[in-house]
Amino acid sequence: MSKLPPYATTGQRIWHYSFLVICGLIFFFLIFPIIVIVPLSFNAQPYFTFTPEMLALDPAGFSTEHYQKFFNDADWQRALWNSISIAPMATFLAVSLGTLAAVGLSQSHVPFRGTIMALLISPMIVPLIISATGMYFFYSQIGIQGTYWGVVLAHTVLGIPFVIITVTATLVGFDHSLTRAAANMGAGPVRTFFKIQMPLILPGVISGGLFAFITSFDEVVVTKFVGSASQTTLPWRMFTGLREQISPTILAVATILVGISIALLTVLELLRRRSERLRGITPS
Amino acid sequence: MSDATANGPVLAADGTPLKKSLQRSLRHKKFRALMLIAPLLAFVLVTFVAPIGAMLLRSVENQIVPDTLPRTVVALADWDATSGELPDEAAFAALAADLAEAFDNKTHVKLAIRLNYESPGMTSLFKKTGKAAARRFDPDQPYRQQFIDLRPEWGEVEIWQLLKTYSSRYTNGYFVNAIDMQKTPDGLVMKPDGQRVYMASMLRTLGLTLVITLLCLTIGYPIAFLLANLPMSKANLLMILVLLPFWTSLLVRTSAWKVLLQQQGVVNDVLVWLGVLADDSRLELINNQTGTIITMTHILLPFMILPLYSVMKGIPPYYVRAAKSLGATNWTAFWRVYFPQSIPGIGAGAILVFILSVGYYITPELVGGRSGKFISNWIADFVLKSPNWGLAAALGAILLALVMVLYVLYDKIVGIDNVKLG
């Protein structure tokens, strides 16, 4: 939004400032629900609104009770543990298979490239409820419904489109003469990949991995269909909690998850800055 | 080199013709690329494509009736369902034999459940008759009379018509049901008014999705415009306000809205405090369509802003300047020059939001109540709560077809390769 020129008419001034106010309100709408749960999660009362003590910033109005409940409750802890054991495995599988395929896809002569690409991206597009229903039927038939590996495989396939998209995007700017030079100097394809190509496309691989991780870590629908009660993950536990008796512990969990998203966002932002710096573009 | 061209084809270092050698190297390259893709392709085929196929198959599969009642199916083949008369004695005898066997194998319960989808009351009819068939049908008496004595329903033509309709191995019955029609011997007819739930739900899903898409567009457009026209450093800072919700867990955002929109929640509290509302007339913002619309607009807004932003970023500023210098007002310059150039972004964002929204399950389930229920919630209920897998699969197939049409459209407008994240 360029600055108002000095010769702007009153009407233009009013329009300019009301536009900024409208944008401010929309930003408020975007960020308010996420910010507001943070103080609410420290509420000493089991209510979901600000108590008079909280508004007066009286320390008695705040407590970490709901956090203690989260860390001492066996159900929540099992859910947390399940999430922590499923998401990294799914991320690892998605990143290794996805990066390999993305390297293949970005070569110059790939037959049926469009079709393959559309197929690999489709888990992102097909509604989760349909994937979940299909997986529920098929995984039961092959006997992995309700197992750890069933959930991991399902999460892997949901994360793959993100890895493919980010890694192929990074490979667009990759100079293939570097791999030829490495081969020329006697490096085998595997060594060339790990020593030359991998370090250069690493930012894309990491951000693809973060997407795959968050997809798995957040996923409820497929987990609910493919998993059994012993695979209850954190979001699944939240879902159950929200549907039955909503307890303030959920707000404490939500706040912790917001913290995790801020950490992930920071990592991504740092990666983006790094790649911009390497390309010689600095934010003006 | 000139010698080689004079004496024949150009040769590569190992003595083969260059053309052949190049072709071989190209083949080799293609093969290597495919080998790199192959593991993932196989993985996706097994863990994703096969399940979708399994679901589609289940939407037309009807093995239970012919498998459980093989003799009856054969006996009914020649019976004219439109004649209005009961089938002959042979059909009754076949049914008695089939049911006796089914009862021994315990398969009559599955059959009863399957037929109960089509006509309520079949469960008890088949369970009772199956039990009787296993014990006390007298082979010397006419079977027809014994059946009718046992349960008078067996004297009704409709039951037999139903059996004949569902005697084939594959059926379009679930799809017919999913579009609120029913099969009769005279062809397809609409169900009675009170029972047309699925099409109504599908239309409501589409309606709500359209409202959400339009809302996202209306409030996403100014934000994308602002971000695209601010200097980079400021835009990057404000971008965080868009990206943080994008990266925050869906469940977190849904629970936040669930808490905020309650009758005793923050939004109602603020409105009461401001004096807009009286304390006893707090708004019902949750567990209805309003809840679904507000929450899903918030959740999907980043998916509208990001593609719009990337298109607007590429619009050169001098067209608008040129229009203004030629005498256009701000509005004309925007509407006639800037807006048409941003339409690809509108297309990309709107289709993306529509595709994501039409299949939503979690949010409508948690904040939608009864009136904000999407078609996905029906599918989930038919898989987990009151199993009717065939109907769930048929509803899923219809939804999938809709999404696929939009996916192809998206591919044509934006191109799958051009999808950007973050």
JSON list of N, CA and C in Angstrom, two decimals, chain A residues 1 12 26 29-30 33-34 48-49 101 109 113 118 121 123 125 130-131 134-139 141 157 160 165 211 218 220 243 261 268 272 284, chain B residues 26 30 40 46-48 51 58 219 223 229-230 233 236 244-245 247 249 251 256-257 259-260 264 269 298 330 365 383 389 396 400 407 416-417 419:
[
{"chain": "A", "resi": 1, "resn": "MET", "atom": "N", "xyz": [0.86, -1.18, 0.00]},
{"chain": "A", "resi": 1, "resn": "MET", "atom": "CA", "xyz": [0.00, 0.00, 0.00]},
{"chain": "A", "resi": 1, "resn": "MET", "atom": "C", "xyz": [0.89, 1.22, 0.00]},
{"chain": "A", "resi": 12, "resn": "GLN", "atom": "N", "xyz": [-10.38, 10.45, -0.82]},
{"chain": "A", "resi": 12, "resn": "GLN", "atom": "CA", "xyz": [-9.33, 9.43, -0.95]},
{"chain": "A", "resi": 12, "resn": "GLN", "atom": "C", "xyz": [-8.71, 9.12, 0.40]},
{"chain": "A", "resi": 26, "resn": "ILE", "atom": "N", "xyz": [-9.60, -7.54, 9.93]},
{"chain": "A", "resi": 26, "resn": "ILE", "atom": "CA", "xyz": [-9.46, -8.91, 9.40]},
{"chain": "A", "resi": 26, "resn": "ILE", "atom": "C", "xyz": [-8.26, -9.60, 10.05]},
{"chain": "A", "resi": 29, "resn": "PHE", "atom": "N", "xyz": [-9.33, -10.72, 13.34]},
{"chain": "A", "resi": 29, "resn": "PHE", "atom": "CA", "xyz": [-10.15, -11.94, 13.22]},
{"chain": "A", "resi": 29, "resn": "PHE", "atom": "C", "xyz": [-9.25, -13.17, 13.06]},
{"chain": "A", "resi": 30, "resn": "LEU", "atom": "N", "xyz": [-8.17, -13.00, 12.26]},
{"chain": "A", "resi": 30, "resn": "LEU", "atom": "CA", "xyz": [-7.28, -14.14, 12.00]},
{"chain": "A", "resi": 30, "resn": "LEU", "atom": "C", "xyz": [-6.53, -14.57, 13.26]},
{"chain": "A", "resi": 33, "resn": "PRO", "atom": "N", "xyz": [-8.48, -15.53, 17.83]},
{"chain": "A", "resi": 33, "resn": "PRO", "atom": "CA", "xyz": [-8.84, -16.80, 18.48]},
{"chain": "A", "resi": 33, "resn": "PRO", "atom": "C", "xyz": [-7.62, -17.57, 18.98]},
{"chain": "A", "resi": 34, "resn": "ILE", "atom": "N", "xyz": [-6.49, -17.38, 18.29]},
{"chain": "A", "resi": 34, "resn": "ILE", "atom": "CA", "xyz": [-5.30, -18.14, 18.69]},
{"chain": "A", "resi": 34, "resn": "ILE", "atom": "C", "xyz": [-4.65, -17.51, 19.90]},
{"chain": "A", "resi": 48, "resn": "PHE", "atom": "N", "xyz": [-14.71, -20.71, 30.69]},
{"chain": "A", "resi": 48, "resn": "PHE", "atom": "CA", "xyz": [-14.07, -20.44, 29.41]},
{"chain": "A", "resi": 48, "resn": "PHE", "atom": "C", "xyz": [-14.14, -18.97, 29.04]},
{"chain": "A", "resi": 49, "resn": "THR", "atom": "N", "xyz": [-14.19, -18.14, 30.05]},
{"chain": "A", "resi": 49, "resn": "THR", "atom": "CA", "xyz": [-14.23, -16.72, 29.76]},
{"chain": "A", "resi": 49, "resn": "THR", "atom": "C", "xyz": [-13.38, -16.01, 30.81]},
{"chain": "A", "resi": 101, "resn": "ALA", "atom": "N", "xyz": [11.63, -39.66, -5.00]},
{"chain": "A", "resi": 101, "resn": "ALA", "atom": "CA", "xyz": [10.74, -39.52, -6.15]},
{"chain": "A", "resi": 101, "resn": "ALA", "atom": "C", "xyz": [10.82, -38.12, -6.75]},
{"chain": "A", "resi": 109, "resn": "HIS", "atom": "N", "xyz": [13.69, -36.11, -18.78]},
{"chain": "A", "resi": 109, "resn": "HIS", "atom": "CA", "xyz": [12.79, -36.94, -19.58]},
{"chain": "A", "resi": 109, "resn": "HIS", "atom": "C", "xyz": [12.08, -37.94, -18.70]},
{"chain": "A", "resi": 113, "resn": "ARG", "atom": "N", "xyz": [4.86, -37.78, -16.79]},
{"chain": "A", "resi": 113, "resn": "ARG", "atom": "CA", "xyz": [5.15, -36.96, -15.63]},
{"chain": "A", "resi": 113, "resn": "ARG", "atom": "C", "xyz": [3.87, -36.36, -15.03]},
{"chain": "A", "resi": 118, "resn": "ALA", "atom": "N", "xyz": [0.03, -35.85, -10.67]},
{"chain": "A", "resi": 118, "resn": "ALA", "atom": "CA", "xyz": [-1.35, -35.72, -10.21]},
{"chain": "A", "resi": 118, "resn": "ALA", "atom": "C", "xyz": [-1.69, -36.81, -9.21]},
{"chain": "A", "resi": 121, "resn": "ILE", "atom": "N", "xyz": [0.02, -36.13, -5.81]},
{"chain": "A", "resi": 121, "resn": "ILE", "atom": "CA", "xyz": [-0.53, -34.99, -5.08]},
{"chain": "A", "resi": 121, "resn": "ILE", "atom": "C", "xyz": [-1.93, -35.30, -4.55]},
{"chain": "A", "resi": 123, "resn": "PRO", "atom": "N", "xyz": [-3.47, -37.36, -2.55]},
{"chain": "A", "resi": 123, "resn": "PRO", "atom": "CA", "xyz": [-3.86, -37.50, -1.13]},
{"chain": "A", "resi": 123, "resn": "PRO", "atom": "C", "xyz": [-4.15, -36.17, -0.45]},
{"chain": "A", "resi": 125, "resn": "ILE", "atom": "N", "xyz": [-5.69, -33.66, -2.01]},
{"chain": "A", "resi": 125, "resn": "ILE", "atom": "CA", "xyz": [-6.90, -33.11, -2.58]},
{"chain": "A", "resi": 125, "resn": "ILE", "atom": "C", "xyz": [-8.14, -33.92, -2.19]},
{"chain": "A", "resi": 130, "resn": "ILE", "atom": "N", "xyz": [-13.00, -39.37, 2.79]},
{"chain": "A", "resi": 130, "resn": "ILE", "atom": "CA", "xyz": [-13.03, -40.42, 1.77]},
{"chain": "A", "resi": 130, "resn": "ILE", "atom": "C", "xyz": [-11.79, -41.29, 1.91]},
{"chain": "A", "resi": 131, "resn": "SER", "atom": "N", "xyz": [-10.62, -40.67, 2.06]},
{"chain": "A", "resi": 131, "resn": "SER", "atom": "CA", "xyz": [-9.40, -41.46, 2.29]},
{"chain": "A", "resi": 131, "resn": "SER", "atom": "C", "xyz": [-9.60, -42.35, 3.51]},
{"chain": "A", "resi": 134, "resn": "GLY", "atom": "N", "xyz": [-11.99, -45.30, 2.79]},
{"chain": "A", "resi": 134, "resn": "GLY", "atom": "CA", "xyz": [-11.34, -46.31, 1.95]},
{"chain": "A", "resi": 134, "resn": "GLY", "atom": "C", "xyz": [-10.29, -47.07, 2.73]},
{"chain": "A", "resi": 135, "resn": "MET", "atom": "N", "xyz": [-9.46, -46.34, 3.50]},
{"chain": "A", "resi": 135, "resn": "MET", "atom": "CA", "xyz": [-8.41, -47.01, 4.27]},
{"chain": "A", "resi": 135, "resn": "MET", "atom": "C", "xyz": [-9.02, -47.93, 5.32]},
{"chain": "A", "resi": 136, "resn": "TYR", "atom": "N", "xyz": [-10.11, -47.52, 5.93]},
{"chain": "A", "resi": 136, "resn": "TYR", "atom": "CA", "xyz": [-10.77, -48.36, 6.93]},
{"chain": "A", "resi": 136, "resn": "TYR", "atom": "C", "xyz": [-11.16, -49.70, 6.32]},
{"chain": "A", "resi": 137, "resn": "PHE", "atom": "N", "xyz": [-11.78, -49.66, 5.12]},
{"chain": "A", "resi": 137, "resn": "PHE", "atom": "CA", "xyz": [-12.17, -50.91, 4.45]},
{"chain": "A", "resi": 137, "resn": "PHE", "atom": "C", "xyz": [-10.95, -51.73, 4.07]},
{"chain": "A", "resi": 138, "resn": "PHE", "atom": "N", "xyz": [-9.99, -51.07, 3.37]},
{"chain": "A", "resi": 138, "resn": "PHE", "atom": "CA", "xyz": [-8.88, -51.82, 2.78]},
{"chain": "A", "resi": 138, "resn": "PHE", "atom": "C", "xyz": [-7.91, -52.30, 3.85]},
{"chain": "A", "resi": 139, "resn": "TYR", "atom": "N", "xyz": [-7.57, -51.45, 4.81]},
{"chain": "A", "resi": 139, "resn": "TYR", "atom": "CA", "xyz": [-6.61, -51.85, 5.84]},
{"chain": "A", "resi": 139, "resn": "TYR", "atom": "C", "xyz": [-7.19, -52.97, 6.71]},
{"chain": "A", "resi": 141, "resn": "GLN", "atom": "N", "xyz": [-9.08, -55.34, 5.49]},
{"chain": "A", "resi": 141, "resn": "GLN", "atom": "CA", "xyz": [-8.92, -56.54, 4.66]},
{"chain": "A", "resi": 141, "resn": "GLN", "atom": "C", "xyz": [-7.51, -57.10, 4.76]},
{"chain": "A", "resi": 157, "resn": "VAL", "atom": "N", "xyz": [1.32, -41.38, 3.71]},
{"chain": "A", "resi": 157, "resn": "VAL", "atom": "CA", "xyz": [0.79, -41.08, 2.38]},
{"chain": "A", "resi": 157, "resn": "VAL", "atom": "C", "xyz": [0.13, -39.70, 2.37]},
{"chain": "A", "resi": 160, "resn": "ILE", "atom": "N", "xyz": [3.06, -37.12, 1.95]},
{"chain": "A", "resi": 160, "resn": "ILE", "atom": "CA", "xyz": [3.87, -37.17, 0.74]},
{"chain": "A", "resi": 160, "resn": "ILE", "atom": "C", "xyz": [3.66, -35.99, -0.22]},
{"chain": "A", "resi": 165, "resn": "ILE", "atom": "N", "xyz": [5.84, -31.46, -3.35]},
{"chain": "A", "resi": 165, "resn": "ILE", "atom": "CA", "xyz": [5.69, -30.07, -3.81]},
{"chain": "A", "resi": 165, "resn": "ILE", "atom": "C", "xyz": [6.91, -29.23, -3.42]},
{"chain": "A", "resi": 211, "resn": "PHE", "atom": "N", "xyz": [6.11, -29.86, 6.97]},
{"chain": "A", "resi": 211, "resn": "PHE", "atom": "CA", "xyz": [4.72, -30.00, 6.54]},
{"chain": "A", "resi": 211, "resn": "PHE", "atom": "C", "xyz": [4.21, -31.41, 6.83]},
{"chain": "A", "resi": 218, "resn": "ASP", "atom": "N", "xyz": [-1.32, -33.31, 13.38]},
{"chain": "A", "resi": 218, "resn": "ASP", "atom": "CA", "xyz": [-2.65, -32.70, 13.49]},
{"chain": "A", "resi": 218, "resn": "ASP", "atom": "C", "xyz": [-3.79, -33.60, 13.09]},
{"chain": "A", "resi": 220, "resn": "VAL", "atom": "N", "xyz": [-6.72, -36.09, 12.50]},
{"chain": "A", "resi": 220, "resn": "VAL", "atom": "CA", "xyz": [-7.68, -36.79, 13.36]},
{"chain": "A", "resi": 220, "resn": "VAL", "atom": "C", "xyz": [-8.50, -37.81, 12.58]},
{"chain": "A", "resi": 243, "resn": "ARG", "atom": "N", "xyz": [-16.04, -33.06, 22.06]},
{"chain": "A", "resi": 243, "resn": "ARG", "atom": "CA", "xyz": [-17.38, -33.54, 21.73]},
{"chain": "A", "resi": 243, "resn": "ARG", "atom": "C", "xyz": [-18.15, -33.92, 22.99]},
{"chain": "A", "resi": 261, "resn": "SER", "atom": "N", "xyz": [3.57, -24.70, 17.02]},
{"chain": "A", "resi": 261, "resn": "SER", "atom": "CA", "xyz": [3.44, -24.12, 15.67]},
{"chain": "A", "resi": 261, "resn": "SER", "atom": "C", "xyz": [4.31, -22.89, 15.51]},
{"chain": "A", "resi": 268, "resn": "LEU", "atom": "N", "xyz": [10.84, -22.37, 9.65]},
{"chain": "A", "resi": 268, "resn": "LEU", "atom": "CA", "xyz": [10.57, -22.17, 8.22]},
{"chain": "A", "resi": 268, "resn": "LEU", "atom": "C", "xyz": [11.02, -20.79, 7.76]},
{"chain": "A", "resi": 272, "resn": "ARG", "atom": "N", "xyz": [13.71, -19.77, 4.94]},
{"chain": "A", "resi": 272, "resn": "ARG", "atom": "CA", "xyz": [13.37, -18.95, 3.79]},
{"chain": "A", "resi": 272, "resn": "ARG", "atom": "C", "xyz": [14.37, -17.79, 3.66]},
{"chain": "A", "resi": 284, "resn": "SER", "atom": "N", "xyz": [14.09, -5.85, 1.32]},
{"chain": "A", "resi": 284, "resn": "SER", "atom": "CA", "xyz": [14.44, -4.44, 1.31]},
{"chain": "A", "resi": 284, "resn": "SER", "atom": "C", "xyz": [13.79, -3.74, 2.51]},
{"chain": "B", "resi": 26, "resn": "LEU", "atom": "N", "xyz": [19.18, -42.01, -23.66]},
{"chain": "B", "resi": 26, "resn": "LEU", "atom": "CA", "xyz": [17.90, -41.42, -23.27]},
{"chain": "B", "resi": 26, "resn": "LEU", "atom": "C", "xyz": [17.04, -42.46, -22.57]},
{"chain": "B", "resi": 30, "resn": "LYS", "atom": "N", "xyz": [15.54, -42.26, -18.81]},
{"chain": "B", "resi": 30, "resn": "LYS", "atom": "CA", "xyz": [14.12, -42.43, -18.48]},
{"chain": "B", "resi": 30, "resn": "LYS", "atom": "C", "xyz": [13.95, -43.54, -17.45]},
{"chain": "B", "resi": 40, "resn": "LEU", "atom": "N", "xyz": [8.00, -44.87, -4.42]},
{"chain": "B", "resi": 40, "resn": "LEU", "atom": "CA", "xyz": [6.92, -44.02, -3.91]},
{"chain": "B", "resi": 40, "resn": "LEU", "atom": "C", "xyz": [5.61, -44.34, -4.62]},
{"chain": "B", "resi": 46, "resn": "VAL", "atom": "N", "xyz": [-0.48, -48.73, -3.11]},
{"chain": "B", "resi": 46, "resn": "VAL", "atom": "CA", "xyz": [-0.96, -49.69, -2.12]},
{"chain": "B", "resi": 46, "resn": "VAL", "atom": "C", "xyz": [-1.69, -49.00, -0.97]},
{"chain": "B", "resi": 47, "resn": "THR", "atom": "N", "xyz": [-1.09, -47.92, -0.45]},
{"chain": "B", "resi": 47, "resn": "THR", "atom": "CA", "xyz": [-1.67, -47.35, 0.77]},
{"chain": "B", "resi": 47, "resn": "THR", "atom": "C", "xyz": [-2.77, -46.32, 0.50]},
{"chain": "B", "resi": 48, "resn": "PHE", "atom": "N", "xyz": [-2.88, -45.85, -0.74]},
{"chain": "B", "resi": 48, "resn": "PHE", "atom": "CA", "xyz": [-3.89, -44.81, -0.98]},
{"chain": "B", "resi": 48, "resn": "PHE", "atom": "C", "xyz": [-4.85, -45.15, -2.12]},
{"chain": "B", "resi": 51, "resn": "PRO", "atom": "N", "xyz": [-7.04, -48.36, -1.36]},
{"chain": "B", "resi": 51, "resn": "PRO", "atom": "CA", "xyz": [-8.17, -48.10, -0.48]},
{"chain": "B", "resi": 51, "resn": "PRO", "atom": "C", "xyz": [-9.32, -47.35, -1.15]},
{"chain": "B", "resi": 58, "resn": "ARG", "atom": "N", "xyz": [-16.97, -51.19, -3.01]},
{"chain": "B", "resi": 58, "resn": "ARG", "atom": "CA", "xyz": [-17.98, -51.48, -2.01]},
{"chain": "B", "resi": 58, "resn": "ARG", "atom": "C", "xyz": [-19.29, -50.76, -2.28]},
{"chain": "B", "resi": 219, "resn": "ILE", "atom": "N", "xyz": [-13.12, -11.37, 2.38]},
{"chain": "B", "resi": 219, "resn": "ILE", "atom": "CA", "xyz": [-12.22, -10.80, 3.38]},
{"chain": "B", "resi": 219, "resn": "ILE", "atom": "C", "xyz": [-10.77, -11.15, 3.10]},
{"chain": "B", "resi": 223, "resn": "ILE", "atom": "N", "xyz": [-6.81, -8.30, 2.20]},
{"chain": "B", "resi": 223, "resn": "ILE", "atom": "CA", "xyz": [-5.57, -8.64, 2.90]},
{"chain": "B", "resi": 223, "resn": "ILE", "atom": "C", "xyz": [-4.46, -8.96, 1.90]},
{"chain": "B", "resi": 229, "resn": "ASN", "atom": "N", "xyz": [1.05, -5.04, -1.84]},
{"chain": "B", "resi": 229, "resn": "ASN", "atom": "CA", "xyz": [1.45, -3.68, -2.18]},
{"chain": "B", "resi": 229, "resn": "ASN", "atom": "C", "xyz": [2.27, -2.98, -1.10]},
{"chain": "B", "resi": 230, "resn": "LEU", "atom": "N", "xyz": [2.52, -3.70, 0.01]},
{"chain": "B", "resi": 230, "resn": "LEU", "atom": "CA", "xyz": [3.38, -3.12, 1.05]},
{"chain": "B", "resi": 230, "resn": "LEU", "atom": "C", "xyz": [4.83, -3.42, 0.73]},
{"chain": "B", "resi": 233, "resn": "SER", "atom": "N", "xyz": [9.57, -5.73, 3.79]},
{"chain": "B", "resi": 233, "resn": "SER", "atom": "CA", "xyz": [9.84, -5.99, 5.20]},
{"chain": "B", "resi": 233, "resn": "SER", "atom": "C", "xyz": [8.54, -5.93, 6.01]},
{"chain": "B", "resi": 236, "resn": "ASN", "atom": "N", "xyz": [6.33, -9.02, 5.11]},
{"chain": "B", "resi": 236, "resn": "ASN", "atom": "CA", "xyz": [6.78, -10.25, 5.76]},
{"chain": "B", "resi": 236, "resn": "ASN", "atom": "C", "xyz": [6.31, -10.32, 7.20]},
{"chain": "B", "resi": 244, "resn": "LEU", "atom": "N", "xyz": [0.61, -17.89, 10.91]},
{"chain": "B", "resi": 244, "resn": "LEU", "atom": "CA", "xyz": [0.47, -18.54, 12.22]},
{"chain": "B", "resi": 244, "resn": "LEU", "atom": "C", "xyz": [-0.83, -19.34, 12.30]},
{"chain": "B", "resi": 245, "resn": "PRO", "atom": "N", "xyz": [-2.00, -18.76, 11.92]},
{"chain": "B", "resi": 245, "resn": "PRO", "atom": "CA", "xyz": [-3.21, -19.58, 11.91]},
{"chain": "B", "resi": 245, "resn": "PRO", "atom": "C", "xyz": [-3.07, -20.78, 10.97]},
{"chain": "B", "resi": 247, "resn": "TRP", "atom": "N", "xyz": [-0.50, -22.51, 10.32]},
{"chain": "B", "resi": 247, "resn": "TRP", "atom": "CA", "xyz": [0.31, -23.57, 10.92]},
{"chain": "B", "resi": 247, "resn": "TRP", "atom": "C", "xyz": [-0.25, -24.10, 12.22]},
{"chain": "B", "resi": 249, "resn": "SER", "atom": "N", "xyz": [-2.70, -26.00, 14.70]},
{"chain": "B", "resi": 249, "resn": "SER", "atom": "CA", "xyz": [-3.52, -27.20, 14.59]},
{"chain": "B", "resi": 249, "resn": "SER", "atom": "C", "xyz": [-5.00, -26.85, 14.39]},
{"chain": "B", "resi": 251, "resn": "LEU", "atom": "N", "xyz": [-7.48, -28.55, 15.34]},
{"chain": "B", "resi": 251, "resn": "LEU", "atom": "CA", "xyz": [-8.21, -28.78, 16.58]},
{"chain": "B", "resi": 251, "resn": "LEU", "atom": "C", "xyz": [-8.08, -27.58, 17.51]},
{"chain": "B", "resi": 256, "resn": "ALA", "atom": "N", "xyz": [-10.71, -23.18, 20.02]},
{"chain": "B", "resi": 256, "resn": "ALA", "atom": "CA", "xyz": [-10.73, -21.76, 20.35]},
{"chain": "B", "resi": 256, "resn": "ALA", "atom": "C", "xyz": [-12.11, -21.17, 20.02]},
{"chain": "B", "resi": 257, "resn": "TRP", "atom": "N", "xyz": [-12.61, -21.47, 18.83]},
{"chain": "B", "resi": 257, "resn": "TRP", "atom": "CA", "xyz": [-13.92, -20.92, 18.45]},
{"chain": "B", "resi": 257, "resn": "TRP", "atom": "C", "xyz": [-15.03, -21.50, 19.29]},
{"chain": "B", "resi": 259, "resn": "VAL", "atom": "N", "xyz": [-14.87, -22.30, 22.33]},
{"chain": "B", "resi": 259, "resn": "VAL", "atom": "CA", "xyz": [-14.84, -21.60, 23.61]},
{"chain": "B", "resi": 259, "resn": "VAL", "atom": "C", "xyz": [-15.34, -20.16, 23.45]},
{"chain": "B", "resi": 260, "resn": "LEU", "atom": "N", "xyz": [-14.88, -19.50, 22.38]},
{"chain": "B", "resi": 260, "resn": "LEU", "atom": "CA", "xyz": [-15.23, -18.09, 22.19]},
{"chain": "B", "resi": 260, "resn": "LEU", "atom": "C", "xyz": [-16.71, -17.88, 21.92]},
{"chain": "B", "resi": 264, "resn": "GLN", "atom": "N", "xyz": [-21.87, -18.38, 27.13]},
{"chain": "B", "resi": 264, "resn": "GLN", "atom": "CA", "xyz": [-21.16, -17.70, 28.21]},
{"chain": "B", "resi": 264, "resn": "GLN", "atom": "C", "xyz": [-19.72, -17.37, 27.78]},
{"chain": "B", "resi": 269, "resn": "ASP", "atom": "N", "xyz": [-19.90, -12.23, 25.88]},
{"chain": "B", "resi": 269, "resn": "ASP", "atom": "CA", "xyz": [-19.58, -11.36, 27.02]},
{"chain": "B", "resi": 269, "resn": "ASP", "atom": "C", "xyz": [-19.28, -9.95, 26.56]},
{"chain": "B", "resi": 298, "resn": "HIS", "atom": "N", "xyz": [-12.58, -18.92, 9.14]},
{"chain": "B", "resi": 298, "resn": "HIS", "atom": "CA", "xyz": [-11.30, -18.62, 9.80]},
{"chain": "B", "resi": 298, "resn": "HIS", "atom": "C", "xyz": [-10.24, -19.65, 9.43]},
{"chain": "B", "resi": 330, "resn": "ASN", "atom": "N", "xyz": [-9.39, 6.25, -9.16]},
{"chain": "B", "resi": 330, "resn": "ASN", "atom": "CA", "xyz": [-8.83, 5.10, -8.45]},
{"chain": "B", "resi": 330, "resn": "ASN", "atom": "C", "xyz": [-9.67, 3.85, -8.66]},
{"chain": "B", "resi": 365, "resn": "GLU", "atom": "N", "xyz": [-18.55, -31.35, 12.66]},
{"chain": "B", "resi": 365, "resn": "GLU", "atom": "CA", "xyz": [-18.93, -32.29, 13.70]},
{"chain": "B", "resi": 365, "resn": "GLU", "atom": "C", "xyz": [-18.90, -31.62, 15.07]},
{"chain": "B", "resi": 383, "resn": "VAL", "atom": "N", "xyz": [-20.11, -45.31, 8.59]},
{"chain": "B", "resi": 383, "resn": "VAL", "atom": "CA", "xyz": [-18.99, -46.25, 8.72]},
{"chain": "B", "resi": 383, "resn": "VAL", "atom": "C", "xyz": [-18.84, -46.68, 10.18]},
{"chain": "B", "resi": 389, "resn": "TRP", "atom": "N", "xyz": [-22.06, -49.70, 5.16]},
{"chain": "B", "resi": 389, "resn": "TRP", "atom": "CA", "xyz": [-20.84, -49.36, 4.44]},
{"chain": "B", "resi": 389, "resn": "TRP", "atom": "C", "xyz": [-21.09, -49.06, 2.98]},
{"chain": "B", "resi": 396, "resn": "GLY", "atom": "N", "xyz": [-19.66, -41.34, -0.52]},
{"chain": "B", "resi": 396, "resn": "GLY", "atom": "CA", "xyz": [-18.27, -40.96, -0.70]},
{"chain": "B", "resi": 396, "resn": "GLY", "atom": "C", "xyz": [-17.91, -40.85, -2.17]},
{"chain": "B", "resi": 400, "resn": "LEU", "atom": "N", "xyz": [-16.46, -37.71, -4.03]},
{"chain": "B", "resi": 400, "resn": "LEU", "atom": "CA", "xyz": [-15.16, -37.83, -4.70]},
{"chain": "B", "resi": 400, "resn": "LEU", "atom": "C", "xyz": [-15.25, -37.35, -6.15]},
{"chain": "B", "resi": 407, "resn": "TYR", "atom": "N", "xyz": [-10.70, -30.71, -9.12]},
{"chain": "B", "resi": 407, "resn": "TYR", "atom": "CA", "xyz": [-9.26, -30.93, -9.16]},
{"chain": "B", "resi": 407, "resn": "TYR", "atom": "C", "xyz": [-8.74, -30.75, -10.58]},
{"chain": "B", "resi": 416, "resn": "ILE", "atom": "N", "xyz": [-0.87, -28.32, -11.42]},
{"chain": "B", "resi": 416, "resn": "ILE", "atom": "CA", "xyz": [-0.50, -28.98, -10.17]},
{"chain": "B", "resi": 416, "resn": "ILE", "atom": "C", "xyz": [0.93, -28.60, -9.78]},
{"chain": "B", "resi": 417, "resn": "ASP", "atom": "N", "xyz": [1.78, -28.38, -10.82]},
{"chain": "B", "resi": 417, "resn": "ASP", "atom": "CA", "xyz": [3.18, -28.07, -10.54]},
{"chain": "B", "resi": 417, "resn": "ASP", "atom": "C", "xyz": [3.35, -26.71, -9.86]},
{"chain": "B", "resi": 419, "resn": "VAL", "atom": "N", "xyz": [1.51, -25.37, -7.50]},
{"chain": "B", "resi": 419, "resn": "VAL", "atom": "CA", "xyz": [1.00, -25.23, -6.14]},
{"chain": "B", "resi": 419, "resn": "VAL", "atom": "C", "xyz": [2.14, -24.77, -5.24]}
]
